[in-house]
Coordinates of C-alpha atoms in Angstrom, one line a residue:
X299 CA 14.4 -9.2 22.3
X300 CA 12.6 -9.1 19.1
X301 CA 12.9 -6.4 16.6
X302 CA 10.7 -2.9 18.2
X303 CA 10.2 -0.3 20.3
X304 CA 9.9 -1.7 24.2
X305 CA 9.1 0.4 27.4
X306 CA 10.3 -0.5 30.8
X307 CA 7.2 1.3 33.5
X308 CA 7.0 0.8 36.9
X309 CA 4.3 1.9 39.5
X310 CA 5.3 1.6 43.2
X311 CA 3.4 0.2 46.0
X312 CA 4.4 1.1 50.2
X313 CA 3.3 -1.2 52.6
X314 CA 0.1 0.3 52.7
X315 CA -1.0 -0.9 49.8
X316 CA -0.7 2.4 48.4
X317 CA 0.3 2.5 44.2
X318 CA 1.6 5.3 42.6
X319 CA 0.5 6.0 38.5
X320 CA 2.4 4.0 36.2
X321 CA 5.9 5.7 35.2
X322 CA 8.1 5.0 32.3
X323 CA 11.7 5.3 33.0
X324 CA 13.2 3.4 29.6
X325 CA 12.7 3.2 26.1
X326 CA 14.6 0.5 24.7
X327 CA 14.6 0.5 20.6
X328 CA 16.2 -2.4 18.9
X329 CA 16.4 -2.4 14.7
X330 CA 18.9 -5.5 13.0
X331 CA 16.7 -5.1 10.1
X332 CA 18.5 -3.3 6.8
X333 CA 15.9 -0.6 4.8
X334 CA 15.1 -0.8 1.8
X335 CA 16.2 1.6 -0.9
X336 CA 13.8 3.6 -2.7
X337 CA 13.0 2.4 -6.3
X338 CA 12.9 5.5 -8.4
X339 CA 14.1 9.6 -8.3
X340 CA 12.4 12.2 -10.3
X341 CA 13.9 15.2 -11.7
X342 CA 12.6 18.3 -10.9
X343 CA 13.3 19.8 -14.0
X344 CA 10.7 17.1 -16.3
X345 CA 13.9 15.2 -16.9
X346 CA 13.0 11.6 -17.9
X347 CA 15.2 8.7 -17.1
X348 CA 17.3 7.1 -20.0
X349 CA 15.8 9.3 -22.2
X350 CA 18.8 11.9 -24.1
X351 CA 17.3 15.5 -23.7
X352 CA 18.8 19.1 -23.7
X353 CA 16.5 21.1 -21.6
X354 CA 17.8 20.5 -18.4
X355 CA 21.6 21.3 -17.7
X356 CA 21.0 21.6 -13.5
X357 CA 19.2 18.5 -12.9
X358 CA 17.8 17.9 -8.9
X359 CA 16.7 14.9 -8.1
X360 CA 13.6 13.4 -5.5
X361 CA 12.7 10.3 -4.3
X362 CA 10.2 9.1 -1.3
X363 CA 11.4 7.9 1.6
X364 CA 11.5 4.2 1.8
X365 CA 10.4 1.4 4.3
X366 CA 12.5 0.8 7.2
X367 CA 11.0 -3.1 8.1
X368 CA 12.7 -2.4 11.6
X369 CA 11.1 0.5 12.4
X370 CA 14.5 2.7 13.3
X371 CA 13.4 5.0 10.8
X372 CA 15.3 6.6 7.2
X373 CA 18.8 8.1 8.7
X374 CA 20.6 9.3 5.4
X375 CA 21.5 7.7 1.9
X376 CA 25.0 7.1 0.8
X377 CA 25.4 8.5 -3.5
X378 CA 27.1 7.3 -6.5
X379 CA 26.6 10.5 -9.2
X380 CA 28.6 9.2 -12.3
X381 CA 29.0 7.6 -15.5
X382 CA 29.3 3.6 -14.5
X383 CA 25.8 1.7 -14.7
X384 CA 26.5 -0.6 -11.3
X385 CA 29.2 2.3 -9.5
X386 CA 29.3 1.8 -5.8
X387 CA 32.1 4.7 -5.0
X388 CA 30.5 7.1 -2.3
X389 CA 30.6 10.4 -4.6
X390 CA 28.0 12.8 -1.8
X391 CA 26.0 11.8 0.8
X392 CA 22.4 13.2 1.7
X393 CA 20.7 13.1 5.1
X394 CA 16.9 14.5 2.8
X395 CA 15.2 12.4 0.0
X396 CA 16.9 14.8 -2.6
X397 CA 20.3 15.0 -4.5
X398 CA 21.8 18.6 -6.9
X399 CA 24.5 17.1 -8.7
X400 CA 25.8 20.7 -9.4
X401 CA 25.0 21.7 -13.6
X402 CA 26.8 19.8 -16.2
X403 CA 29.2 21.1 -18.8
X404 CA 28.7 19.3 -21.4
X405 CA 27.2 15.9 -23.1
X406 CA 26.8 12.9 -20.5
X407 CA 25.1 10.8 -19.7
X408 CA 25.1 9.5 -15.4
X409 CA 23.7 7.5 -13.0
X410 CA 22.0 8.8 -9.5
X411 CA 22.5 5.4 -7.0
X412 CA 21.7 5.3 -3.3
X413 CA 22.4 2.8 -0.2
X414 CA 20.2 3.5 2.4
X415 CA 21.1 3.7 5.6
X416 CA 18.5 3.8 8.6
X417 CA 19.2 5.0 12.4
X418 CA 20.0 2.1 13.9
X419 CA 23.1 2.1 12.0
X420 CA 21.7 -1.2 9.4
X421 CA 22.7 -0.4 5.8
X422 CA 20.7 -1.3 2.8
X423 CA 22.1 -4.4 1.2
X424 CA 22.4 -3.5 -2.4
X425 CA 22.9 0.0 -4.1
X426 CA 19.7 1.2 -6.2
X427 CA 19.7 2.8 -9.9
X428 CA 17.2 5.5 -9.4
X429 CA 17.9 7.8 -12.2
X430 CA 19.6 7.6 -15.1
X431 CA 20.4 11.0 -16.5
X432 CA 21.3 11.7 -20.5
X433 CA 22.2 15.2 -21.2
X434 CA 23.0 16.3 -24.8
X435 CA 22.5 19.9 -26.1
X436 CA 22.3 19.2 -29.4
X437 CA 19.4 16.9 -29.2
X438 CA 15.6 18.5 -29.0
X439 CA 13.9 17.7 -25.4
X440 CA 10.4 16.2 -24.7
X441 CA 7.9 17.9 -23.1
X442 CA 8.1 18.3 -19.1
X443 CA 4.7 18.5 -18.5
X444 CA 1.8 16.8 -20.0
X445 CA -1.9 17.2 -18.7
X446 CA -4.9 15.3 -19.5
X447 CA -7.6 18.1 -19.8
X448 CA -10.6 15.6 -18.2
X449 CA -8.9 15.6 -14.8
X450 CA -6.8 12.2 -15.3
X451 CA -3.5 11.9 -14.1
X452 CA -0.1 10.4 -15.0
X453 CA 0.1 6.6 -13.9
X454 CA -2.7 6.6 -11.6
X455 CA -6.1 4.8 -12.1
X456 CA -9.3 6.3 -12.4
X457 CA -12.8 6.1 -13.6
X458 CA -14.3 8.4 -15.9
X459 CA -11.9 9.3 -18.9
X460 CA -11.7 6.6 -21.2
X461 CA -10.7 9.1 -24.5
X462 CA -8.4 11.4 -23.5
X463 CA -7.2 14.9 -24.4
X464 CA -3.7 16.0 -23.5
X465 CA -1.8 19.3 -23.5
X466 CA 1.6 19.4 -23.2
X467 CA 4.4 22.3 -22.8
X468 CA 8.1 23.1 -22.1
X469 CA 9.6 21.0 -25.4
X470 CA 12.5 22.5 -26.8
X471 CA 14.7 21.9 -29.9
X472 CA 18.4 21.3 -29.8
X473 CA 20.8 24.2 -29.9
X474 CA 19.8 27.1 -31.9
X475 CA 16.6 25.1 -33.4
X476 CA 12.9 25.2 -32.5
X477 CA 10.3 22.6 -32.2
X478 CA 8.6 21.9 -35.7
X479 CA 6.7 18.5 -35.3
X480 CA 5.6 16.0 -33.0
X481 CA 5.3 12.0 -33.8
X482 CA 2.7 10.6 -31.4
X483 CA 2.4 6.5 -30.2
X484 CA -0.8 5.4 -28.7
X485 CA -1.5 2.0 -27.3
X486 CA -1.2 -0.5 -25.0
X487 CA 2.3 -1.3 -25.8
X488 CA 5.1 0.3 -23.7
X489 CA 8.0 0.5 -26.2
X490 CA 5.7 1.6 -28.9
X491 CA 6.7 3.6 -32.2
X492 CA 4.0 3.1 -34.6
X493 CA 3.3 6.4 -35.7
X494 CA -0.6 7.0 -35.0
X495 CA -0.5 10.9 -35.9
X496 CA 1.9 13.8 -36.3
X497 CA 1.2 17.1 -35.2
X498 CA 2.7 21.0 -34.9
X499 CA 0.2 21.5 -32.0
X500 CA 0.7 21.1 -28.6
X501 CA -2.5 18.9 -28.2
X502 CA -4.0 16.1 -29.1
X503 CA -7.2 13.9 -28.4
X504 CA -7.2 9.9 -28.9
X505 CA -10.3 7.5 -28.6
X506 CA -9.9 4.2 -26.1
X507 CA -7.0 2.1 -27.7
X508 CA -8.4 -0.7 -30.2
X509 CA -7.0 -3.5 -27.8
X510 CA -8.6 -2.0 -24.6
X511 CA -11.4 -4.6 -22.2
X512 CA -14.4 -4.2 -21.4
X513 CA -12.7 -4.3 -17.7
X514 CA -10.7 -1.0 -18.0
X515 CA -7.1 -0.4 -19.8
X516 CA -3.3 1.0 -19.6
X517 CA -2.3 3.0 -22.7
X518 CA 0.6 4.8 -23.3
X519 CA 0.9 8.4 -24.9
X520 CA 4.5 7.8 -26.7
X521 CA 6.7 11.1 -28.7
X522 CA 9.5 12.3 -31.0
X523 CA 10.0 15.5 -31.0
X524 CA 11.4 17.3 -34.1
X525 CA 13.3 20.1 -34.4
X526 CA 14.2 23.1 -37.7
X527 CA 17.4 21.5 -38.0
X528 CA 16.4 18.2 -38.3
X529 CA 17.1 17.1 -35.4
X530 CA 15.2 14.1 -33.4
X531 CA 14.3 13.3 -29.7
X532 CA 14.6 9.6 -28.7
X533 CA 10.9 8.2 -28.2
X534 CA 9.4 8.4 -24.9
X535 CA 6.5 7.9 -22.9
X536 CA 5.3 11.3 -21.8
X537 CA 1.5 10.0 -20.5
X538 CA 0.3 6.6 -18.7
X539 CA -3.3 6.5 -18.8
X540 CA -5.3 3.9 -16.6
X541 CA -9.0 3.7 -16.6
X542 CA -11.5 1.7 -15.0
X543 CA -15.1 1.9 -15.3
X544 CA -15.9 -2.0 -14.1
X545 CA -16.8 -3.1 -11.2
X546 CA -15.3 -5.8 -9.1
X547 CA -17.1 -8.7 -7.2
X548 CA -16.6 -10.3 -4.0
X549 CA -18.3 -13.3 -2.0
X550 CA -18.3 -14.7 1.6
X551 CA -17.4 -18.3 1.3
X552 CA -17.8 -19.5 4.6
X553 CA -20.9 -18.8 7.6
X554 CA -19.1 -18.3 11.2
X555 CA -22.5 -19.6 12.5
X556 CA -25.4 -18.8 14.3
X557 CA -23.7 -18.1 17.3
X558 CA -19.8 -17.1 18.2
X559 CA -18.4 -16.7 21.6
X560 CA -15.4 -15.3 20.0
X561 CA -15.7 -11.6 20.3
X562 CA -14.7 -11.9 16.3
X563 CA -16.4 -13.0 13.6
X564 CA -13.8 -14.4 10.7
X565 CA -15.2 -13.8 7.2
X566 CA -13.1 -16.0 5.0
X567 CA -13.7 -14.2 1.2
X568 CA -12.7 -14.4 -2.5
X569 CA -13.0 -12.1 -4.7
X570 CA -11.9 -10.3 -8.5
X571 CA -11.8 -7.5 -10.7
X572 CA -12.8 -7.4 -14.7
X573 CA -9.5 -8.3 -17.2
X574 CA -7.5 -5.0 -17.8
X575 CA -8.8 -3.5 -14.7
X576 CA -7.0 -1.8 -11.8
X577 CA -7.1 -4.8 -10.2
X578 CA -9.0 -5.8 -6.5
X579 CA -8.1 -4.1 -3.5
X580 CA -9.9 -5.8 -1.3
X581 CA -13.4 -5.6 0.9
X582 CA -15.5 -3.1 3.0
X583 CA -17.5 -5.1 5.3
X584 CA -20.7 -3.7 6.7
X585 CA -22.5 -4.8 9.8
X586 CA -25.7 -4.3 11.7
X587 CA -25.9 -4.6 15.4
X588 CA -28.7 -5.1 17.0
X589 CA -30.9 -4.0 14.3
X590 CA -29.8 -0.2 14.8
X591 CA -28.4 0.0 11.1
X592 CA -25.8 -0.5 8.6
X593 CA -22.2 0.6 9.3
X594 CA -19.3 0.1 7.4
X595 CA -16.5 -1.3 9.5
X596 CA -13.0 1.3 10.0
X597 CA -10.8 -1.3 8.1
X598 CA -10.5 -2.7 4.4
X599 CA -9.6 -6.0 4.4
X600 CA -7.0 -6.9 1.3
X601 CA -6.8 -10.5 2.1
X602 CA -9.1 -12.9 3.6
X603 CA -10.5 -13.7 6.1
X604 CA -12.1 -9.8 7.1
X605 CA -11.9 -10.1 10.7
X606 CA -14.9 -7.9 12.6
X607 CA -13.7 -6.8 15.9
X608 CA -17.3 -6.4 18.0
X609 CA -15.0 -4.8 20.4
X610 CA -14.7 -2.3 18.7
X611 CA -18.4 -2.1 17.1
X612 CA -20.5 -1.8 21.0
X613 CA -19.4 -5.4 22.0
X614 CA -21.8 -8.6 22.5
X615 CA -25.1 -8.4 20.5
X616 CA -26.7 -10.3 17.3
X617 CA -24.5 -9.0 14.6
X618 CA -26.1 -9.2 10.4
X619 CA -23.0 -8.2 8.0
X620 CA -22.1 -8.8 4.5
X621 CA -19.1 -7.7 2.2
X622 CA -18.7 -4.9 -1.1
X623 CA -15.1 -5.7 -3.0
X624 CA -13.5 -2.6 -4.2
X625 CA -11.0 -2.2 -6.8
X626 CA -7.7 0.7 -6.7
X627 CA -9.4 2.6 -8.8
X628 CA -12.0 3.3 -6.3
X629 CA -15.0 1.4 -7.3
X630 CA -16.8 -0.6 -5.1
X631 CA -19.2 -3.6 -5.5
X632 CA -23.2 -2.7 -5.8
X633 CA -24.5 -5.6 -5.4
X634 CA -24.5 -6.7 -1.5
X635 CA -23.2 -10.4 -1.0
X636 CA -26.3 -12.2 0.7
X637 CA -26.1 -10.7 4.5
X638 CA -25.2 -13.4 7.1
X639 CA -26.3 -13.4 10.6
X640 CA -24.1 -14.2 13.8
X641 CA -24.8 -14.0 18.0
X642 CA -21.8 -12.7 19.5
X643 CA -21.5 -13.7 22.9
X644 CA -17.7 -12.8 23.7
X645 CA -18.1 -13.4 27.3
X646 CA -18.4 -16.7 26.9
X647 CA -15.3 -18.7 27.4
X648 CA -14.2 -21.6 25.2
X649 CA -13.4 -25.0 27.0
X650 CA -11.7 -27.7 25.0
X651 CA -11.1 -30.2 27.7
X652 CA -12.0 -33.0 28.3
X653 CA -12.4 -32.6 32.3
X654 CA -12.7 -29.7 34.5
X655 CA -12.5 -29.6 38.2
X656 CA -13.1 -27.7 40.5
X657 CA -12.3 -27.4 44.2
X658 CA -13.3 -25.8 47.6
X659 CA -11.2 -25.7 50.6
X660 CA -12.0 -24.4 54.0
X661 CA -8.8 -22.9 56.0
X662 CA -7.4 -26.4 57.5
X663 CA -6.5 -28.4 53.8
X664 CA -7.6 -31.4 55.0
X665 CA -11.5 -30.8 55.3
X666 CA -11.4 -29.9 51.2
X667 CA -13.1 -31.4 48.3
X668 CA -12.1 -32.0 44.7
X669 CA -15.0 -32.4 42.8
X670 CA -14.8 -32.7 38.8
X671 CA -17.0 -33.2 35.6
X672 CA -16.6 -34.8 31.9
X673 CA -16.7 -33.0 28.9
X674 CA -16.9 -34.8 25.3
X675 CA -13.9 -34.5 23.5
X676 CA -13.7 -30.9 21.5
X677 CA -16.7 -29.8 23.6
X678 CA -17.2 -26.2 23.4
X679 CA -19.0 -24.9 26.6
X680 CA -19.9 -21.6 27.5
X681 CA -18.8 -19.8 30.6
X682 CA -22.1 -19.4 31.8
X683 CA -23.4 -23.4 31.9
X684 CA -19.8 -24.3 33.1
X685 CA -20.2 -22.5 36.0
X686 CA -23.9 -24.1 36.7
X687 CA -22.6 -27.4 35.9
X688 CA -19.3 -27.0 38.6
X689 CA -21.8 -25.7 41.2
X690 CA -24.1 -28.6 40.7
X691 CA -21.5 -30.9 41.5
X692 CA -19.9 -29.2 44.3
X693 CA -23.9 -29.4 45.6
X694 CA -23.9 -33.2 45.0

């Protein structure tokens, strides 16, 4: 039995012919597939990870819950909550997406690791770093939340702030100090700590970074935080900023044909998104049926081919479509591809024989007939003219 949920229904027939309504009596759910662990934990408090900080002393950790290939579904996660980078000693367990270590009393710096275990008993193979938690109250702490005032948000693409504004709050200095001074990175580089501007403010506004395509960009808002004693915050990324304004393209590279007596019509498709974009998502296809206007089909297709179901669009009728590629940032493709035209005519049946035959008997076997007819090889032939062609031999 492959890996799923399967259903054992009965429906009873007396000798009367009579059936009762379908019943089902088991559900049979089989999982030998180990979850996957989840990738990352945040800290409720605006902890970042690896970064030293002395705001937060009673860190709680989230994560999402992660994919269960097998379908058993998430069952609890076995936790390492220490000070060795690969531990693998069961410190807590959790049955919820969440871990509170308890506060810390003094300096440390820990690791929060997980093995997942799902409810068919299958444990994740590895154990997962999720968080890595640096605690020192003598060092000043980065802001825990930072806003872009246009409406963007943290590490998600969008389309119409190219030259930000943030605000930030909830930076403190080490013990006993206060905040005096902020050094603030800007660019596409992850790990940098050119110093673009120094402020006392807790604002600032930056232009597109010098690097950034025509296609859209990542930059990173990067800071140090100083403190009256001196004191200095490690750098670290407080704001990922992805915008894109371009538009992505798409084209049909194949023609199904006039006429189909598949009940779907496979689009085969390539298409691409601008250089420093959020990259292609795939395509909307739209289709017209029977002239009664466009309508764009339930499902996105993110690889090719886009397959149109015209069971599920009113069945059997003369079907104009064409494709618009959209990107993750949420634009989509203006400029149609040129529409193609196709007859579905699903109830047609598909014959790649080379002979079919057909035969008639009356009630005693021996007064039967075979009679049969040739097909060219990889001859397609509709259900309709196969049946005119097997009665006109039986006729013969």
């Amino acid at each position: 039995v492959q890996d799923g949920t399967w259903y054992l229904r009965v429906s009873t027939r007396d000798q009367l012919n009579n059936s009762s309504a379908w019943q089902t009596l088991f559900t049979f759910r089989y999982d030998t597939q180990p979850p996957n662990n989840p990738d990352k934990a945040k800290e409720a408090g605006g902890a970042r990870t690896g970064i030293v900080q002395s705001a937060v002393k009673d860190p709680m950790f989230t994560w999402e819950v992660p994919l269960d290939i097998g379908g058993a579904g998430i069952d609890s996660y076995l936790i390492y909550w220490g000070d060795a980078a690969d531990g693998e000693v069961v410190t807590a367990t959790s049955n919820a997406p969440k871990f509170d270590p308890g506060p810390l009393s003094g300096a440390q710096d820990l690791y929060l690791r997980v093995q997942t275990i799902d409810n068919a008993g299958n444990v994740a193979p590895d154990w997962m770093t999720l968080f890595e938690f640096k605690y020192d109250p003598t060092i000043p702490s980065l802001p825990h939340t930072v806003q872009e005032m246009g409406g963007a948000e943290d590490e998600k693409w969008q389309t119409t702030v190219s030259a930000p504004t943030f605000q930030w709050m909830g930076a403190t200095g080490g013990e006993g100090a206060e905040i005096t001074e902020y050094d603030l990175a800007w660019g596409s580089d992850p790990t940098n700590t050119h110093i673009q501007a120094k402020t006392s403010a807790d604002s600032y506004s930056f232009d597109p970074p010098p690097d950034s395509k025509s296609g859209g960009y990542t930059s990173y808002l990067r800071m140090k935080v100083r403190d009256s004693l001196g004191a200095e915050s490690p750098w670290g990324t407080v704001f990922t900023l992805q915008y894109d304004p371009a538009i992505p393209s798409s084209t049909i590279t194949n023609q199904p044909g006039d006429t189909l007596v598949s009940s779907t019509i496979n689009i085969d498709w390539e298409g691409s998104d601008p250089e420093g974009g959020s990259g292609l998502a795939g395509v909307q296809v739209w289709y017209n049926k029977d002239g009664a206007g466009w309508t764009q089909y339930p499902t996105t297709f993110d690889q090719s081919p886009a397959l149109l179901d015209t069971a599920k669009t009113g069945g059997d009728g003369v079907y104009q479509y064409y494709i618009l590629a959209l990107d993750v940032a949420g634009n989509v493709e203006t400029d149609q591809d040129p529409t193609y035209t196709t007859e579905v005519k699903s109830g047609d049946i598909a014959i790649y024989l080379m002979r079919v035959a057909a035969a008639w008997y009356t009630q005693s076997l021996d007064e039967g007939f075979d009679k049969s007819i040739d097909l060219e090889p990889d001859n397609v032939i509709n259900q309709a003219d196969l049946l005119a062609r097997l009665r006109d031999a039986l006729e013969e």
